[in-house]
PDB file of C-alpha atoms in Angstrom:
ATOM      1  CA  MET A   1      18.440   4.322  -4.484  1.00  0.00           C
ATOM      2  CA  GLN A   2      15.853   1.771  -5.535  1.00  0.00           C
ATOM      3  CA  LYS A   3      15.552  -1.244  -3.237  1.00  0.00           C
ATOM      4  CA  PRO A   4      14.923  -4.885  -4.154  1.00  0.00           C
ATOM      5  CA  THR A   5      11.385  -5.578  -5.344  1.00  0.00           C
ATOM      6  CA  ARG A   6       9.019  -6.621  -2.582  1.00  0.00           C
ATOM      7  CA  ILE A   7       5.569  -8.125  -3.065  1.00  0.00           C
ATOM      8  CA  ALA A   8       2.621  -7.103  -0.894  1.00  0.00           C
ATOM      9  CA  PRO A   9      -0.423  -9.305  -1.553  1.00  0.00           C
ATOM     10  CA  SER A  10      -3.649  -7.392  -1.001  1.00  0.00           C
ATOM     11  CA  ILE A  11      -6.032  -9.449   1.106  1.00  0.00           C
ATOM     12  CA  LEU A  12      -8.899  -7.582  -0.574  1.00  0.00           C
ATOM     13  CA  SER A  13      -8.710 -10.383  -3.156  1.00  0.00           C
ATOM     14  CA  ALA A  14      -8.437 -13.198  -0.599  1.00  0.00           C
ATOM     15  CA  ASP A  15     -11.223 -15.520   0.520  1.00  0.00           C
ATOM     16  CA  PHE A  16     -12.794 -13.525   3.355  1.00  0.00           C
ATOM     17  CA  ALA A  17     -14.370 -16.688   4.786  1.00  0.00           C
ATOM     18  CA  LYS A  18     -10.879 -17.877   5.778  1.00  0.00           C
ATOM     19  CA  LEU A  19      -8.685 -14.802   5.984  1.00  0.00           C
ATOM     20  CA  GLY A  20      -6.348 -16.249   8.604  1.00  0.00           C
ATOM     21  CA  GLU A  21      -5.587 -19.237   6.384  1.00  0.00           C
ATOM     22  CA  GLU A  22      -5.103 -16.967   3.379  1.00  0.00           C
ATOM     23  CA  VAL A  23      -2.621 -14.757   5.239  1.00  0.00           C
ATOM     24  CA  ARG A  24      -0.651 -17.819   6.361  1.00  0.00           C
ATOM     25  CA  ALA A  25      -0.676 -19.146   2.793  1.00  0.00           C
ATOM     26  CA  VAL A  26       0.714 -16.002   1.137  1.00  0.00           C
ATOM     27  CA  ASP A  27       3.239 -15.630   3.961  1.00  0.00           C
ATOM     28  CA  ALA A  28       4.507 -19.158   3.300  1.00  0.00           C
ATOM     29  CA  ALA A  29       4.436 -18.492  -0.457  1.00  0.00           C
ATOM     30  CA  GLY A  30       6.987 -15.698  -0.140  1.00  0.00           C
ATOM     31  CA  ALA A  31       5.074 -12.462   0.431  1.00  0.00           C
ATOM     32  CA  ASP A  32       7.188  -9.638   1.849  1.00  0.00           C
ATOM     33  CA  TYR A  33       4.333  -7.504   3.183  1.00  0.00           C
ATOM     34  CA  ILE A  34       0.666  -8.218   3.885  1.00  0.00           C
ATOM     35  CA  HIS A  35      -1.324  -5.341   2.375  1.00  0.00           C
ATOM     36  CA  ILE A  36      -4.572  -4.616   4.211  1.00  0.00           C
ATOM     37  CA  ASP A  37      -7.079  -2.343   2.485  1.00  0.00           C
ATOM     38  CA  VAL A  38      -9.389  -0.459   4.841  1.00  0.00           C
ATOM     39  CA  MET A  39     -12.380   1.235   3.191  1.00  0.00           C
ATOM     40  CA  ASP A  40     -15.161   3.217   4.812  1.00  0.00           C
ATOM     41  CA  GLY A  41     -17.880   3.579   2.172  1.00  0.00           C
ATOM     42  CA  HIS A  42     -17.358   7.345   2.377  1.00  0.00           C
ATOM     43  CA  PHE A  43     -13.900   8.190   1.060  1.00  0.00           C
ATOM     44  CA  VAL A  44     -14.220   5.271  -1.362  1.00  0.00           C
ATOM     45  CA  PRO A  45     -17.345   3.439  -2.577  1.00  0.00           C
ATOM     46  CA  ASN A  46     -16.773   0.227  -0.664  1.00  0.00           C
ATOM     47  CA  ILE A  47     -16.616  -1.023   2.924  1.00  0.00           C
ATOM     48  CA  THR A  48     -14.089  -3.605   4.050  1.00  0.00           C
ATOM     49  CA  ILE A  49     -12.599  -4.151   7.498  1.00  0.00           C
ATOM     50  CA  GLY A  50     -11.644  -2.400  10.722  1.00  0.00           C
ATOM     51  CA  PRO A  51      -8.976  -2.724  13.423  1.00  0.00           C
ATOM     52  CA  ASP A  52     -10.581  -5.783  15.036  1.00  0.00           C
ATOM     53  CA  VAL A  53      -9.955  -7.810  11.878  1.00  0.00           C
ATOM     54  CA  VAL A  54      -6.339  -6.603  11.736  1.00  0.00           C
ATOM     55  CA  LYS A  55      -5.926  -7.676  15.360  1.00  0.00           C
ATOM     56  CA  ALA A  56      -7.427 -11.092  14.587  1.00  0.00           C
ATOM     57  CA  LEU A  57      -5.039 -11.578  11.643  1.00  0.00           C
ATOM     58  CA  ARG A  58      -1.899 -10.449  13.455  1.00  0.00           C
ATOM     59  CA  PRO A  59      -1.101 -13.871  15.016  1.00  0.00           C
ATOM     60  CA  HIS A  60      -1.197 -15.501  11.570  1.00  0.00           C
ATOM     61  CA  SER A  61       1.950 -13.802  10.206  1.00  0.00           C
ATOM     62  CA  GLU A  62       5.086 -12.028  11.339  1.00  0.00           C
ATOM     63  CA  LYS A  63       5.422 -10.254   8.004  1.00  0.00           C
ATOM     64  CA  VAL A  64       4.990  -6.493   7.751  1.00  0.00           C
ATOM     65  CA  PHE A  65       1.325  -5.511   8.069  1.00  0.00           C
ATOM     66  CA  ASP A  66       0.928  -2.708   5.547  1.00  0.00           C
ATOM     67  CA  VAL A  67      -2.391  -1.036   6.410  1.00  0.00           C
ATOM     68  CA  HIS A  68      -3.788   1.258   3.738  1.00  0.00           C
ATOM     69  CA  LEU A  69      -6.476   3.552   5.146  1.00  0.00           C
ATOM     70  CA  MET A  70      -8.906   4.643   2.445  1.00  0.00           C
ATOM     71  CA  ILE A  71     -10.980   6.483   4.999  1.00  0.00           C
ATOM     72  CA  ASP A  72     -11.893  10.032   5.950  1.00  0.00           C
ATOM     73  CA  PRO A  73     -11.258  11.152   8.642  1.00  0.00           C
ATOM     74  CA  VAL A  74      -8.060   9.243   9.387  1.00  0.00           C
ATOM     75  CA  ASP A  75      -6.727  10.653  12.644  1.00  0.00           C
ATOM     76  CA  PRO A  76      -9.338   9.182  15.047  1.00  0.00           C
ATOM     77  CA  TYR A  77      -8.435   5.638  13.933  1.00  0.00           C
ATOM     78  CA  ILE A  78      -4.642   5.732  13.888  1.00  0.00           C
ATOM     79  CA  ASP A  79      -4.102   4.487  17.433  1.00  0.00           C
ATOM     80  CA  ALA A  80      -6.593   1.650  17.016  1.00  0.00           C
ATOM     81  CA  PHE A  81      -4.872   0.298  13.896  1.00  0.00           C
ATOM     82  CA  ALA A  82      -1.444   0.698  15.473  1.00  0.00           C
ATOM     83  CA  ALA A  83      -2.591  -1.199  18.558  1.00  0.00           C
ATOM     84  CA  ALA A  84      -4.131  -3.888  16.345  1.00  0.00           C
ATOM     85  CA  GLY A  85      -0.738  -4.708  14.863  1.00  0.00           C
ATOM     86  CA  ALA A  86      -0.105  -2.443  11.879  1.00  0.00           C
ATOM     87  CA  ASP A  87       3.568  -1.920  11.036  1.00  0.00           C
ATOM     88  CA  ILE A  88       2.877   0.728   8.398  1.00  0.00           C
ATOM     89  CA  ILE A  89      -0.166   2.989   8.239  1.00  0.00           C
ATOM     90  CA  THR A  90      -0.801   4.790   4.961  1.00  0.00           C
ATOM     91  CA  ALA A  91      -3.253   7.670   4.693  1.00  0.00           C
ATOM     92  CA  HIS A  92      -4.438   9.490   1.571  1.00  0.00           C
ATOM     93  CA  VAL A  93      -3.277  13.022   0.896  1.00  0.00           C
ATOM     94  CA  GLU A  94      -6.815  13.722  -0.363  1.00  0.00           C
ATOM     95  CA  ALA A  95      -8.442  12.604   2.902  1.00  0.00           C
ATOM     96  CA  GLY A  96      -7.523  15.445   5.219  1.00  0.00           C
ATOM     97  CA  LYS A  97      -6.719  19.130   5.526  1.00  0.00           C
ATOM     98  CA  HIS A  98      -3.734  18.588   7.809  1.00  0.00           C
ATOM     99  CA  THR A  99      -1.772  15.750   6.260  1.00  0.00           C
ATOM    100  CA  HIS A 100       1.478  16.685   7.985  1.00  0.00           C
ATOM    101  CA  ARG A 101      -0.248  16.381  11.356  1.00  0.00           C
ATOM    102  CA  THR A 102      -1.672  13.001  10.356  1.00  0.00           C
ATOM    103  CA  LEU A 103       1.787  11.682   9.465  1.00  0.00           C
ATOM    104  CA  GLN A 104       3.158  12.942  12.764  1.00  0.00           C
ATOM    105  CA  ALA A 105       0.337  11.155  14.584  1.00  0.00           C
ATOM    106  CA  ILE A 106       1.094   7.898  12.765  1.00  0.00           C
ATOM    107  CA  ARG A 107       4.743   8.040  13.743  1.00  0.00           C
ATOM    108  CA  ALA A 108       3.806   9.002  17.303  1.00  0.00           C
ATOM    109  CA  ALA A 109       1.754   5.801  17.450  1.00  0.00           C
ATOM    110  CA  GLY A 110       4.983   3.864  16.926  1.00  0.00           C
ATOM    111  CA  VAL A 111       4.514   2.712  13.327  1.00  0.00           C
ATOM    112  CA  LYS A 112       5.883   3.743   9.943  1.00  0.00           C
ATOM    113  CA  ALA A 113       4.042   6.472   8.049  1.00  0.00           C
ATOM    114  CA  GLY A 114       2.870   6.295   4.456  1.00  0.00           C
ATOM    115  CA  ILE A 115       1.033   8.638   2.113  1.00  0.00           C
ATOM    116  CA  SER A 116      -1.087   7.631  -0.870  1.00  0.00           C
ATOM    117  CA  LEU A 117      -1.993   9.555  -4.013  1.00  0.00           C
ATOM    118  CA  ASN A 118      -5.041   8.855  -6.170  1.00  0.00           C
ATOM    119  CA  PRO A 119      -4.515   8.742  -9.953  1.00  0.00           C
ATOM    120  CA  ALA A 120      -5.624  12.346 -10.526  1.00  0.00           C
ATOM    121  CA  THR A 121      -3.500  13.743  -7.674  1.00  0.00           C
ATOM    122  CA  LEU A 122      -0.280  15.506  -8.703  1.00  0.00           C
ATOM    123  CA  GLU A 123       3.001  14.260  -7.295  1.00  0.00           C
ATOM    124  CA  ASN A 124       3.940  17.766  -6.143  1.00  0.00           C
ATOM    125  CA  SER A 125       1.103  17.632  -3.592  1.00  0.00           C
ATOM    126  CA  ILE A 126       3.537  15.825  -1.276  1.00  0.00           C
ATOM    127  CA  ASP A 127       6.592  18.023  -1.887  1.00  0.00           C
ATOM    128  CA  TYR A 128       6.711  19.195   1.720  1.00  0.00           C
ATOM    129  CA  LEU A 129       6.037  15.800   3.289  1.00  0.00           C
ATOM    130  CA  TYR A 130       8.984  13.662   2.197  1.00  0.00           C
ATOM    131  CA  GLU A 131      10.910  14.028   5.456  1.00  0.00           C
ATOM    132  CA  GLU A 132       7.914  12.621   7.355  1.00  0.00           C
ATOM    133  CA  LEU A 133       7.499   9.565   5.140  1.00  0.00           C
ATOM    134  CA  ASP A 134       8.565   5.933   5.200  1.00  0.00           C
ATOM    135  CA  LEU A 135       6.401   4.944   2.223  1.00  0.00           C
ATOM    136  CA  ILE A 136       4.722   6.590  -0.761  1.00  0.00           C
ATOM    137  CA  LEU A 137       1.864   4.709  -2.419  1.00  0.00           C
ATOM    138  CA  VAL A 138       0.889   5.583  -5.976  1.00  0.00           C
ATOM    139  CA  MET A 139      -2.597   4.336  -6.827  1.00  0.00           C
ATOM    140  CA  SER A 140      -2.641   3.013 -10.382  1.00  0.00           C
ATOM    141  CA  VAL A 141      -6.412   2.492 -10.254  1.00  0.00           C
ATOM    142  CA  ASN A 142      -9.129   4.540  -8.607  1.00  0.00           C
ATOM    143  CA  PRO A 143      -9.426   3.122  -5.087  1.00  0.00           C
ATOM    144  CA  GLY A 144     -12.458   1.203  -3.964  1.00  0.00           C
ATOM    145  CA  PHE A 145     -12.486  -2.139  -5.750  1.00  0.00           C
ATOM    146  CA  GLY A 146     -10.045  -4.846  -6.750  1.00  0.00           C
ATOM    147  CA  GLY A 147      -9.582  -6.241 -10.236  1.00  0.00           C
ATOM    148  CA  GLN A 148      -9.358  -2.920 -12.107  1.00  0.00           C
ATOM    149  CA  SER A 149      -7.092  -2.217 -15.076  1.00  0.00           C
ATOM    150  CA  PHE A 150      -3.772  -0.428 -14.658  1.00  0.00           C
ATOM    151  CA  ILE A 151      -3.755   3.320 -15.468  1.00  0.00           C
ATOM    152  CA  THR A 152      -0.577   3.788 -17.499  1.00  0.00           C
ATOM    153  CA  SER A 153      -0.256   7.524 -16.805  1.00  0.00           C
ATOM    154  CA  GLN A 154       0.821   6.615 -13.289  1.00  0.00           C
ATOM    155  CA  LEU A 155       4.152   5.388 -14.624  1.00  0.00           C
ATOM    156  CA  ARG A 156       5.148   9.036 -15.119  1.00  0.00           C
ATOM    157  CA  LYS A 157       4.155   9.776 -11.537  1.00  0.00           C
ATOM    158  CA  LEU A 158       6.263   6.889 -10.256  1.00  0.00           C
ATOM    159  CA  GLU A 159       9.239   8.128 -12.265  1.00  0.00           C
ATOM    160  CA  ALA A 160       8.890  11.658 -10.881  1.00  0.00           C
ATOM    161  CA  ILE A 161       8.585  10.495  -7.287  1.00  0.00           C
ATOM    162  CA  ARG A 162      11.539   8.100  -7.651  1.00  0.00           C
ATOM    163  CA  LYS A 163      13.700  10.986  -8.901  1.00  0.00           C
ATOM    164  CA  ARG A 164      12.614  13.106  -5.934  1.00  0.00           C
ATOM    165  CA  ILE A 165      13.347  10.365  -3.379  1.00  0.00           C
ATOM    166  CA  ASP A 166      16.786   9.784  -4.875  1.00  0.00           C
ATOM    167  CA  LEU A 167      17.543  13.505  -5.079  1.00  0.00           C
ATOM    168  CA  LEU A 168      16.734  13.918  -1.385  1.00  0.00           C
ATOM    169  CA  GLY A 169      18.651  10.762  -0.452  1.00  0.00           C
ATOM    170  CA  LEU A 170      15.807   9.473   1.719  1.00  0.00           C
ATOM    171  CA  ASP A 171      14.969   5.888   2.706  1.00  0.00           C
ATOM    172  CA  ILE A 172      11.384   5.745   1.441  1.00  0.00           C
ATOM    173  CA  ASP A 173       9.581   2.750  -0.056  1.00  0.00           C
ATOM    174  CA  LEU A 174       7.856   3.561  -3.350  1.00  0.00           C
ATOM    175  CA  GLN A 175       4.764   1.409  -3.598  1.00  0.00           C
ATOM    176  CA  VAL A 176       2.237   0.946  -6.388  1.00  0.00           C
ATOM    177  CA  ASP A 177      -1.262  -0.486  -6.068  1.00  0.00           C
ATOM    178  CA  GLY A 178      -3.782  -1.327  -8.764  1.00  0.00           C
ATOM    179  CA  GLY A 179      -3.795  -3.537 -11.826  1.00  0.00           C
ATOM    180  CA  VAL A 180      -0.399  -5.030 -10.985  1.00  0.00           C
ATOM    181  CA  ASN A 181       0.242  -8.308 -12.804  1.00  0.00           C
ATOM    182  CA  PRO A 182       3.387  -9.929 -14.243  1.00  0.00           C
ATOM    183  CA  ALA A 183       3.293  -7.642 -17.293  1.00  0.00           C
ATOM    184  CA  THR A 184       2.673  -4.342 -15.499  1.00  0.00           C
ATOM    185  CA  ALA A 185       5.007  -5.359 -12.672  1.00  0.00           C
ATOM    186  CA  ARG A 186       7.973  -5.011 -15.001  1.00  0.00           C
ATOM    187  CA  GLN A 187       6.782  -1.574 -16.084  1.00  0.00           C
ATOM    188  CA  VAL A 188       6.327  -0.208 -12.568  1.00  0.00           C
ATOM    189  CA  VAL A 189       9.684  -1.530 -11.382  1.00  0.00           C
ATOM    190  CA  GLU A 190      11.363   0.134 -14.352  1.00  0.00           C
ATOM    191  CA  ALA A 191       9.545   3.345 -13.401  1.00  0.00           C
ATOM    192  CA  GLY A 192      10.981   3.165  -9.876  1.00  0.00           C
ATOM    193  CA  ALA A 193       8.539   1.232  -7.690  1.00  0.00           C
ATOM    194  CA  ASP A 194      10.029  -1.219  -5.221  1.00  0.00           C
ATOM    195  CA  VAL A 195       6.929  -2.474  -3.372  1.00  0.00           C
ATOM    196  CA  LEU A 196       4.189  -4.004  -5.534  1.00  0.00           C
ATOM    197  CA  VAL A 197       0.684  -4.468  -4.169  1.00  0.00           C
ATOM    198  CA  ALA A 198      -1.089  -7.254  -6.017  1.00  0.00           C
ATOM    199  CA  GLY A 199      -4.483  -8.688  -5.168  1.00  0.00           C
ATOM    200  CA  SER A 200      -6.022 -10.621  -8.030  1.00  0.00           C
ATOM    201  CA  ALA A 201      -2.609 -11.527  -9.481  1.00  0.00           C
ATOM    202  CA  THR A 202      -1.532 -13.080  -6.177  1.00  0.00           C
ATOM    203  CA  PHE A 203      -4.678 -14.879  -5.103  1.00  0.00           C
ATOM    204  CA  LYS A 204      -5.837 -16.339  -8.417  1.00  0.00           C
ATOM    205  CA  GLY A 205      -5.680 -20.121  -8.615  1.00  0.00           C
ATOM    206  CA  GLY A 206      -5.879 -20.790  -4.884  1.00  0.00           C
ATOM    207  CA  PRO A 207      -3.138 -21.478  -2.304  1.00  0.00           C
ATOM    208  CA  ASP A 208      -1.251 -23.976  -4.462  1.00  0.00           C
ATOM    209  CA  ALA A 209      -0.626 -21.199  -6.997  1.00  0.00           C
ATOM    210  CA  TYR A 210       0.422 -18.418  -4.622  1.00  0.00           C
ATOM    211  CA  ALA A 211       4.165 -19.128  -4.617  1.00  0.00           C
ATOM    212  CA  ASP A 212       4.344 -19.178  -8.403  1.00  0.00           C
ATOM    213  CA  ASN A 213       2.151 -16.078  -8.661  1.00  0.00           C
ATOM    214  CA  ILE A 214       4.466 -14.165  -6.327  1.00  0.00           C
ATOM    215  CA  LYS A 215       7.561 -15.406  -8.147  1.00  0.00           C
ATOM    216  CA  ARG A 216       6.170 -14.200 -11.476  1.00  0.00           C
ATOM    217  CA  LEU A 217       5.377 -10.774  -9.994  1.00  0.00           C
ATOM    218  CA  ARG A 218       8.858 -10.466  -8.560  1.00  0.00           C
ATOM    219  CA  GLY A 219      10.307 -11.037 -12.038  1.00  0.00           C
TER     220      GLY A 219
END
């Protein structure tokens, strides 16, 4: 059963010179989750932040810290991000040979476990993982940089995964990340997504605009 739409601003699009202030601003503006993109310059062609930054941001919000690890390997860093204050840790199915073990390790660290699929990755690649999952993240752009255009073929993937979640009767968030704006937000919600990651669409216009931006995304 699809849940109410939740908005997860991606701090990748925030002002990195004042990240604490930005997190407080989107929290106050109505964000449901704080989405934190972690990139290693290896799995994706960009480098962002590590667990020390997550730890520094943790006092600035009590909202869910949704940490998306676009890194390879994942397992050696799970405990550090959990200790830093992550509530959800999402790994990529493409990033490791033993994804089931990775999800078990995330849950063993005391946080919720998510899996992410790149645009070219088939939805059936996670068929045997659903029982280990709290969140499934469908990438609707190729990961690495913010501000990219939405890949419409991912709507079919969202629809297929939503049907599978509902068929199994599991309590799993279905999240989408990439090119989400007020127009595509309606499309992804209709396709079954219930958590929308939005960077540029949330942070454009500065703090005074954040509440309206989030309201427009929520529909």
